[in-house]
Coordinates of C-alpha atoms and ligand atoms in Angstrom, one line a residue:
M1 CA -12.3 -17.3 14.1
K2 CA -13.9 -13.9 14.7
I3 CA -12.0 -11.0 13.1
L4 CA -12.1 -7.2 13.4
L5 CA -10.6 -5.3 10.5
V6 CA -10.0 -1.6 11.0
G7 CA -10.2 0.8 8.0
S8 CA -12.5 2.0 5.3
G9 CA -10.8 2.1 1.9
G10 CA -10.4 -0.1 -1.2
R11 CA -7.5 -1.9 0.5
E12 CA -9.8 -2.9 3.4
H13 CA -12.5 -3.9 0.9
A14 CA -10.1 -6.3 -0.7
L15 CA -8.7 -7.5 2.6
G16 CA -12.2 -8.0 3.9
L17 CA -13.2 -10.1 0.9
G18 CA -10.0 -12.2 1.4
L19 CA -10.7 -12.7 5.1
H20 CA -14.4 -13.5 4.5
A21 CA -13.4 -16.1 1.8
D22 CA -11.4 -18.1 4.4
P23 CA -13.5 -20.9 5.8
E24 CA -11.9 -20.4 9.2
C25 CA -13.4 -16.9 9.4
T26 CA -16.7 -17.3 11.1
E27 CA -17.5 -13.7 11.8
L28 CA -16.1 -10.6 10.1
H29 CA -16.5 -7.1 11.6
V30 CA -15.1 -4.0 9.9
A31 CA -14.8 -0.6 11.5
P32 CA -15.6 1.9 10.1
G33 CA -15.9 0.0 6.8
N34 CA -17.8 1.3 3.8
P35 CA -21.0 0.5 1.8
G36 CA -19.2 -2.1 -0.3
I37 CA -17.8 -3.9 2.8
A38 CA -21.2 -3.7 4.4
E39 CA -22.5 -6.1 1.7
F40 CA -20.6 -9.0 3.3
A41 CA -19.4 -7.9 6.8
S42 CA -20.9 -6.2 9.9
C43 CA -19.7 -2.6 9.9
H44 CA -19.2 -0.5 13.1
A45 CA -18.8 3.2 13.6
L46 CA -15.3 4.1 14.8
V47 CA -13.0 7.0 15.0
I48 CA -9.7 5.3 14.0
T49 CA -7.5 7.8 15.8
D50 CA -9.0 6.6 19.1
N51 CA -6.9 3.6 20.3
Q52 CA -9.1 2.9 23.3
A53 CA -12.2 2.8 21.1
I54 CA -10.5 0.1 18.9
V55 CA -9.7 -1.9 22.0
D56 CA -13.2 -1.5 23.4
L57 CA -14.8 -2.6 20.1
A58 CA -12.4 -5.7 19.9
Q59 CA -13.4 -6.7 23.5
K60 CA -17.1 -6.1 23.0
L61 CA -17.1 -8.3 19.8
D62 CA -14.8 -10.8 21.6
V63 CA -12.7 -11.2 18.4
D64 CA -9.8 -13.6 18.0
L65 CA -7.8 -11.3 15.7
V66 CA -7.6 -7.6 14.9
V67 CA -6.2 -6.5 11.5
I68 CA -5.2 -2.9 11.1
G69 CA -5.4 -1.5 7.6
P70 CA -4.2 2.1 7.5
E71 CA -0.9 3.6 8.8
F72 CA -2.3 6.2 11.2
P73 CA -3.5 3.8 14.0
L74 CA -0.2 1.8 13.6
V75 CA 2.0 4.9 14.1
N76 CA -0.4 6.0 16.8
G77 CA 0.4 2.8 18.8
V78 CA -2.9 0.9 18.6
C79 CA -1.2 -2.5 18.4
D80 CA 0.6 -1.9 21.7
V81 CA -2.6 -1.1 23.4
L82 CA -4.4 -4.2 21.8
R83 CA -1.5 -6.5 22.8
A84 CA -1.4 -5.1 26.3
A85 CA -5.1 -6.1 26.5
G86 CA -4.3 -9.6 25.4
I87 CA -5.7 -9.3 21.9
S88 CA -3.9 -10.9 18.9
V89 CA -3.3 -8.2 16.3
F90 CA -1.8 -8.2 12.8
G91 CA 0.1 -4.9 12.7
P92 CA 3.4 -3.6 14.1
S93 CA 4.0 -1.9 17.4
K94 CA 4.4 1.9 17.6
A95 CA 8.1 1.5 17.7
A96 CA 8.2 -0.9 14.7
A97 CA 5.7 1.3 12.7
Q98 CA 8.4 4.0 12.8
L99 CA 9.8 2.3 9.6
E100 CA 6.9 4.1 7.9
G101 CA 6.5 6.9 10.4
S102 CA 10.0 8.3 10.1
K103 CA 12.2 8.2 7.0
T104 CA 15.3 8.9 9.1
F105 CA 14.5 6.0 11.3
A106 CA 14.0 3.7 8.3
K107 CA 17.4 4.8 6.9
E108 CA 19.1 4.1 10.2
V109 CA 17.7 0.6 10.4
M110 CA 18.6 -0.1 6.7
A111 CA 22.2 1.1 7.4
D112 CA 22.5 -1.3 10.4
A113 CA 20.8 -4.2 8.5
G114 CA 23.0 -3.7 5.4
V115 CA 20.0 -3.1 3.2
P116 CA 20.7 -1.1 0.0
T117 CA 19.0 2.3 -0.3
A118 CA 19.6 5.8 -1.7
H119 CA 22.3 7.8 0.1
S120 CA 20.7 10.5 2.1
F121 CA 21.0 13.4 4.5
T122 CA 18.6 14.4 7.2
C123 CA 18.6 18.2 7.4
T124 CA 17.1 20.8 9.7
T125 CA 18.7 24.1 8.6
Q126 CA 18.7 25.9 5.2
E127 CA 22.5 25.6 5.1
E128 CA 22.3 21.8 5.5
I129 CA 19.5 21.6 2.9
E130 CA 21.4 23.6 0.3
K131 CA 24.5 21.6 0.8
A132 CA 22.7 18.3 0.5
L133 CA 20.9 19.4 -2.7
D134 CA 24.2 20.3 -4.3
V135 CA 25.9 17.1 -3.2
F136 CA 23.4 15.0 -5.1
G137 CA 22.4 17.5 -7.9
A138 CA 19.3 17.1 -10.1
P139 CA 16.9 15.4 -10.1
Y140 CA 16.4 16.4 -6.5
V141 CA 14.6 14.1 -4.1
V142 CA 13.2 15.9 -1.1
K143 CA 11.1 14.0 1.6
D144 CA 9.2 15.2 4.6
D145 CA 10.6 13.1 7.5
G146 CA 7.1 12.3 8.9
L147 CA 3.9 10.7 7.7
A148 CA 2.5 12.9 4.9
A149 CA -0.2 10.7 3.3
G150 CA 1.8 10.3 0.1
K151 CA 2.3 14.0 -0.4
G152 CA 5.6 14.5 1.4
V153 CA 7.9 13.7 -1.5
V154 CA 9.0 16.0 -4.2
V155 CA 11.1 14.8 -7.1
T156 CA 12.2 17.7 -9.4
R157 CA 14.9 19.1 -11.6
D158 CA 14.1 22.6 -10.3
R159 CA 16.4 23.5 -7.4
Q160 CA 14.1 26.3 -6.2
E161 CA 11.1 24.0 -6.0
A162 CA 13.2 21.4 -4.2
L163 CA 14.5 24.1 -1.7
D164 CA 11.0 25.5 -1.2
H165 CA 9.6 22.0 -0.3
A166 CA 12.5 21.3 2.0
L167 CA 12.0 24.5 3.8
A168 CA 8.3 23.8 4.3
C169 CA 9.2 20.5 6.1
N170 CA 10.1 20.3 9.8
R171 CA 12.8 17.7 9.3
V172 CA 13.6 16.8 5.8
V173 CA 15.5 13.9 4.1
I174 CA 17.3 14.7 0.9
E175 CA 18.5 11.8 -1.1
E176 CA 20.1 10.5 -4.2
F177 CA 17.8 9.9 -7.2
L178 CA 17.3 6.2 -7.9
D179 CA 16.8 5.5 -11.6
G180 CA 14.9 2.4 -12.6
P181 CA 11.5 0.8 -12.6
E182 CA 9.6 0.8 -9.2
V183 CA 8.2 -2.4 -7.7
S184 CA 6.2 -2.9 -4.5
L185 CA 7.0 -6.1 -2.7
F186 CA 5.3 -7.0 0.5
G187 CA 6.3 -9.4 3.3
I188 CA 4.1 -10.8 6.0
S189 CA 6.0 -11.1 9.2
D190 CA 5.5 -12.6 12.6
G191 CA 8.5 -10.8 14.0
K192 CA 11.0 -13.6 13.2
T193 CA 10.0 -15.1 9.9
I194 CA 8.9 -13.0 6.9
V195 CA 7.1 -14.5 3.9
A196 CA 7.3 -12.5 0.7
L197 CA 4.3 -11.9 -1.5
Q198 CA 4.6 -11.7 -5.3
P199 CA 5.5 -8.2 -6.6
A200 CA 3.1 -5.6 -7.9
Q201 CA 3.6 -2.2 -9.5
D202 CA 1.5 0.8 -8.8
F203 CA 1.0 4.1 -10.7
K204 CA 1.5 7.1 -8.4
R205 CA 0.9 10.0 -10.8
A206 CA -2.6 11.3 -11.5
N207 CA -2.5 11.2 -15.3
D208 CA -1.4 9.0 -18.2
N209 CA 2.3 8.6 -19.0
D210 CA 3.1 9.4 -15.3
S211 CA 2.2 13.0 -15.7
G212 CA 0.4 15.2 -13.1
L213 CA 0.6 15.2 -9.4
N214 CA 1.6 12.4 -7.0
T215 CA -1.4 10.6 -5.6
G216 CA -2.0 7.7 -3.2
G217 CA -2.0 5.4 -6.3
M218 CA -4.1 5.4 -9.5
G219 CA -3.8 1.7 -10.4
A220 CA -1.7 -1.4 -10.1
Y221 CA -1.1 -4.8 -11.6
S222 CA 0.5 -8.1 -10.7
P223 CA 2.5 -10.2 -11.5
L224 CA 5.3 -8.3 -13.4
P225 CA 6.2 -10.3 -16.5
W226 CA 9.2 -8.1 -17.1
A227 CA 10.8 -8.4 -13.6
P228 CA 13.8 -10.6 -12.9
S229 CA 12.7 -14.2 -12.2
D230 CA 14.4 -14.2 -8.8
I231 CA 13.0 -10.9 -7.6
I232 CA 11.0 -12.5 -4.7
E233 CA 13.9 -14.6 -3.4
D234 CA 16.4 -11.7 -4.0
T235 CA 14.3 -9.2 -2.1
H236 CA 13.6 -11.6 0.7
L237 CA 17.3 -12.3 1.1
K238 CA 18.6 -8.7 0.7
V239 CA 15.8 -6.6 2.1
L240 CA 13.0 -8.3 4.0
A241 CA 14.8 -10.8 6.1
P242 CA 17.6 -8.5 7.2
M243 CA 15.1 -5.8 8.2
I244 CA 13.1 -8.3 10.3
A245 CA 16.3 -9.6 11.9
E246 CA 17.5 -6.0 12.7
M247 CA 14.1 -5.0 14.2
A248 CA 14.1 -8.1 16.3
A249 CA 17.7 -7.5 17.5
R250 CA 16.7 -4.0 18.5
G251 CA 14.0 -5.4 20.7
T252 CA 11.2 -4.0 18.5
P253 CA 10.1 -7.0 16.4
F254 CA 8.1 -6.1 13.3
V255 CA 4.8 -8.1 13.2
G256 CA 2.5 -7.3 10.3
L257 CA 3.0 -6.3 6.7
L258 CA 6.3 -4.8 5.7
Y259 CA 5.9 -3.0 2.4
A260 CA 9.1 -2.5 0.5
G261 CA 9.0 0.2 -2.3
L262 CA 11.9 -0.8 -4.5
A263 CA 13.8 0.7 -7.4
L264 CA 15.4 -1.8 -9.7
T265 CA 18.5 0.2 -10.6
D266 CA 21.6 -0.7 -12.8
H267 CA 23.4 -1.2 -9.5
G268 CA 20.8 -3.7 -8.1
T269 CA 17.6 -3.4 -6.1
K270 CA 17.4 -0.4 -3.7
V271 CA 14.8 0.5 -1.2
I272 CA 12.9 3.7 -1.9
E273 CA 10.7 3.5 1.2
F274 CA 9.0 1.2 3.7
N275 CA 5.4 1.2 4.7
A276 CA 4.1 -0.7 7.7
R277 CA 0.8 -1.9 6.2
F278 CA -0.7 -3.2 3.0
G279 CA -0.4 -0.9 0.0
D280 CA -3.3 0.7 -1.7
P281 CA -4.1 -0.1 -4.6
E282 CA -1.6 -3.0 -4.7
T283 CA -3.7 -5.0 -2.3
Q284 CA -6.6 -4.9 -4.7
V285 CA -4.5 -7.0 -7.2
L286 CA -2.7 -9.2 -4.8
I287 CA -5.6 -10.5 -2.7
P288 CA -7.6 -11.7 -5.7
L289 CA -4.5 -13.7 -6.8
L290 CA -3.6 -15.2 -3.4
K291 CA -4.9 -18.8 -2.9
T292 CA -3.6 -19.2 0.6
P293 CA -6.4 -18.6 3.1
L294 CA -5.9 -15.0 4.3
A295 CA -7.4 -15.2 7.8
Q296 CA -5.2 -18.2 8.8
L297 CA -2.2 -16.5 7.3
L298 CA -2.6 -13.2 9.2
Y299 CA -3.5 -15.1 12.4
K300 CA -0.3 -17.1 12.1
A301 CA 1.7 -13.9 11.8
A302 CA -0.1 -12.2 14.7
T303 CA 0.6 -15.3 16.9
R304 CA 4.3 -15.7 15.9
N305 CA 3.7 -18.9 14.1
L306 CA 4.7 -18.3 10.4
E307 CA 7.7 -20.5 10.1
G308 CA 7.5 -22.9 7.2
T309 CA 4.6 -21.1 5.6
Q310 CA 4.6 -21.2 1.7
L311 CA 2.2 -19.0 -0.2
E312 CA 0.1 -20.3 -3.1
W313 CA -0.9 -18.1 -6.0
R314 CA -3.4 -18.4 -8.8
D315 CA -1.8 -18.7 -12.2
D316 CA -3.6 -15.5 -13.3
S317 CA -2.9 -11.8 -13.7
A318 CA -4.8 -8.9 -12.1
V319 CA -5.1 -5.2 -13.0
T320 CA -6.8 -2.6 -10.9
V321 CA -7.8 0.9 -12.0
V322 CA -8.8 3.7 -9.6
L323 CA -11.8 5.8 -10.4
A324 CA -10.9 9.2 -8.9
A325 CA -13.2 12.1 -8.1
K326 CA -13.1 15.4 -10.0
G327 CA -10.3 17.5 -8.6
Y328 CA -8.3 14.6 -7.1
P329 CA -5.7 14.9 -5.6
S330 CA -5.6 18.6 -4.8
A331 CA -9.3 19.3 -4.2
P332 CA -11.5 16.3 -4.7
Q333 CA -15.2 16.9 -5.1
S334 CA -17.5 14.7 -3.1
G335 CA -21.3 14.1 -2.7
D336 CA -21.9 13.1 -6.3
L337 CA -24.2 10.2 -7.3
I338 CA -22.5 7.0 -8.5
G339 CA -24.3 5.1 -11.2
K340 CA -25.2 1.4 -11.2
F341 CA -22.3 -1.0 -11.3
P342 CA -21.9 -3.3 -14.4
T343 CA -21.7 -7.0 -13.9
I344 CA -18.7 -8.2 -15.9
E345 CA -17.2 -11.6 -15.4
N346 CA -13.9 -11.7 -13.4
T347 CA -14.1 -8.2 -12.1
V348 CA -14.5 -6.8 -8.6
I349 CA -15.4 -3.3 -7.8
Y350 CA -13.9 -2.2 -4.5
H351 CA -15.3 0.8 -2.6
A352 CA -12.7 3.3 -1.5
G353 CA -14.4 6.7 -1.0
T354 CA -18.2 6.1 -1.1
T355 CA -21.1 6.6 1.3
R356 CA -24.8 6.1 1.2
N357 CA -27.2 9.0 1.7
E358 CA -30.8 9.9 0.6
K359 CA -29.6 10.3 -3.0
G360 CA -28.1 6.7 -3.0
L361 CA -24.5 5.8 -3.3
V362 CA -22.4 8.9 -3.5
S363 CA -18.7 9.8 -3.6
S364 CA -17.0 10.7 -0.3
G365 CA -13.3 10.8 -1.1
G366 CA -10.6 11.4 -3.7
R367 CA -10.2 7.7 -4.7
V368 CA -13.8 6.6 -5.1
L369 CA -13.7 3.1 -6.4
T370 CA -11.0 0.7 -7.6
V371 CA -11.9 -1.8 -10.3
T372 CA -10.0 -5.1 -10.5
G373 CA -10.1 -7.4 -13.5
T374 CA -8.4 -10.8 -13.5
G375 CA -7.6 -13.0 -16.4
S376 CA -5.1 -15.5 -17.9
D377 CA -2.7 -12.6 -18.8
L378 CA -2.4 -8.9 -18.2
T379 CA -4.2 -8.1 -21.5
E380 CA -7.3 -10.0 -20.5
A381 CA -7.2 -8.7 -17.0
R382 CA -6.9 -5.1 -18.1
D383 CA -9.6 -5.4 -20.8
R384 CA -12.0 -6.6 -18.1
A385 CA -11.0 -3.9 -15.6
Y386 CA -11.4 -1.1 -18.3
R387 CA -14.6 -2.5 -19.6
A388 CA -16.1 -2.4 -16.1
I389 CA -14.8 1.0 -15.2
S390 CA -16.0 2.5 -18.5
H391 CA -19.6 1.6 -17.4
I392 CA -19.5 3.4 -14.1
T393 CA -20.9 7.0 -14.1
L394 CA -19.8 9.7 -11.7
E395 CA -19.8 13.3 -12.8
G396 CA -16.3 14.7 -13.4
S397 CA -14.6 11.5 -12.4
F398 CA -11.5 10.2 -14.2
Y399 CA -9.1 7.3 -14.4
R400 CA -5.8 6.6 -16.0
S401 CA -6.0 4.7 -19.3
D402 CA -2.5 3.3 -19.3
I403 CA -2.5 1.1 -16.2
A404 CA -0.4 -2.1 -17.0
F405 CA -0.4 -1.1 -20.7
N406 CA 3.3 -1.3 -21.3
A407 CA 3.6 -4.5 -19.3
S408 CA 0.8 -6.1 -21.2
V409 CA 2.5 -5.3 -24.5
A410 CA 5.8 -6.6 -23.2
E411 CA 4.2 -9.8 -22.1
K412 CA 2.6 -10.4 -25.5
G413 CA 6.0 -9.9 -27.1
N414 CA 7.6 -12.7 -25.0
Ligands
AMP1 P1 7.7 7.6 -1.3 O1 6.6 8.3 -0.6 O2 9.0 7.6 -0.6 O3 7.3 6.3 -1.9 O4 8.0 8.5 -2.6 C1 7.0 8.7 -3.6 C2 7.5 8.5 -4.9 O5 8.6 9.4 -5.2 C3 8.1 7.2 -5.2 O6 7.2 6.2 -5.6 C4 9.1 7.5 -6.3 O7 8.4 7.5 -7.5 C5 9.6 8.8 -6.0 N1 10.9 8.7 -5.2 C6 11.0 8.7 -3.9 N2 12.3 8.5 -3.6 C7 13.0 8.5 -4.7 C8 14.4 8.4 -5.1 N3 15.4 8.3 -4.2 N4 14.7 8.3 -6.4 C9 13.8 8.4 -7.3 N5 12.4 8.5 -7.1 C10 12.1 8.6 -5.8
LIG2 N1 0.5 2.3 -3.2 C1 1.1 3.2 -2.4 C2 0.8 3.1 -0.9 O1 0.0 2.4 -0.5 O2 1.4 3.9 -0.2

């Protein structure tokens, strides 16, 4: 099977390694890719906002499957254009990707599907906004209705800050604050059947103890020793399967990865958000743990053939820590030289924002690398990840020191 993977981040590096490891994958192409991906796959220049360029590349390479990594091309409708050209693609149509592209749309589908989520109002005027803020009270949760690359959500006790953010959005969703640990749980869907992956947890704030600004994600781990033992079955039953059934009933089946961001509240599991693609950095801990061959799995989803699929997992834990550039997330510095990588057993260094120039390997984005360690438990996995990341030099860079720390302590206590 010849595969084209679209994207260039740490998520695509992890997906690329997973696809490459599947014996059925005979050729792996990635566009645009990155220097880490180029070590095992053929990379091609690509402007990912150009749907026709993606179709042209897939046709030129004569691939059997296209896998879309990031959200932009999905919401931009690239899967519709690929399917119209007769190409199998793992990724939702433009209409189905609205589950990520519009928070209001996601709320409507959840309401019709009976999926539990925070109560919310979509507002367009100041009067509506102020009313909604006062209905729910602090902490206020204010979300830009459209795609905002992880920066559209403000959670604050400060009413003025909440109001200012709301007024800066075109259309804004104001919702009830959900109290409880957050879990990311992904499902792979062929439009009718959805297969749940094991849960992961990511760390969205820039600094230790969940302080600092919201980011795309600073680290993740899986599995979650503290989570209810039926979390996968429960989420499949109450969230993933009803969403897939509702999307199919609307005539817009969801094919691809449905990412459920969940809050485990005292009143049960509630959905915080959906994304229409693999999460980053959760993918960097899930793919190394997944035993099921990835290329065959995604091909089955793309060709509507998932029924009866059971996933197999390694009996290990994985922890990933993001190395971020100085100034991330507000003003990341780029163009700095990255030192030589250490070789530490059971670790993988995924490139996220790197490029090669005359200086060597340099930083080119806010999240520069993500370093995953695996081990027999979280303590071993995190020791390895931290040992590896501590040996990488990049001026001004930083990483959180508490990824999976509490979970590893809780696990030891069990
Ligand atoms: P989102 O982009 O919707 O994932 O929101 C980013 C982050 O804001 C989430 O990971 C949560 O930490 C927080 N958040 C979003 N919605 C809520 C909510 N209703 N209650 C509490 N926290 C929330
Ligand atoms: N890990 C958060 C995201 O992918 O949006």
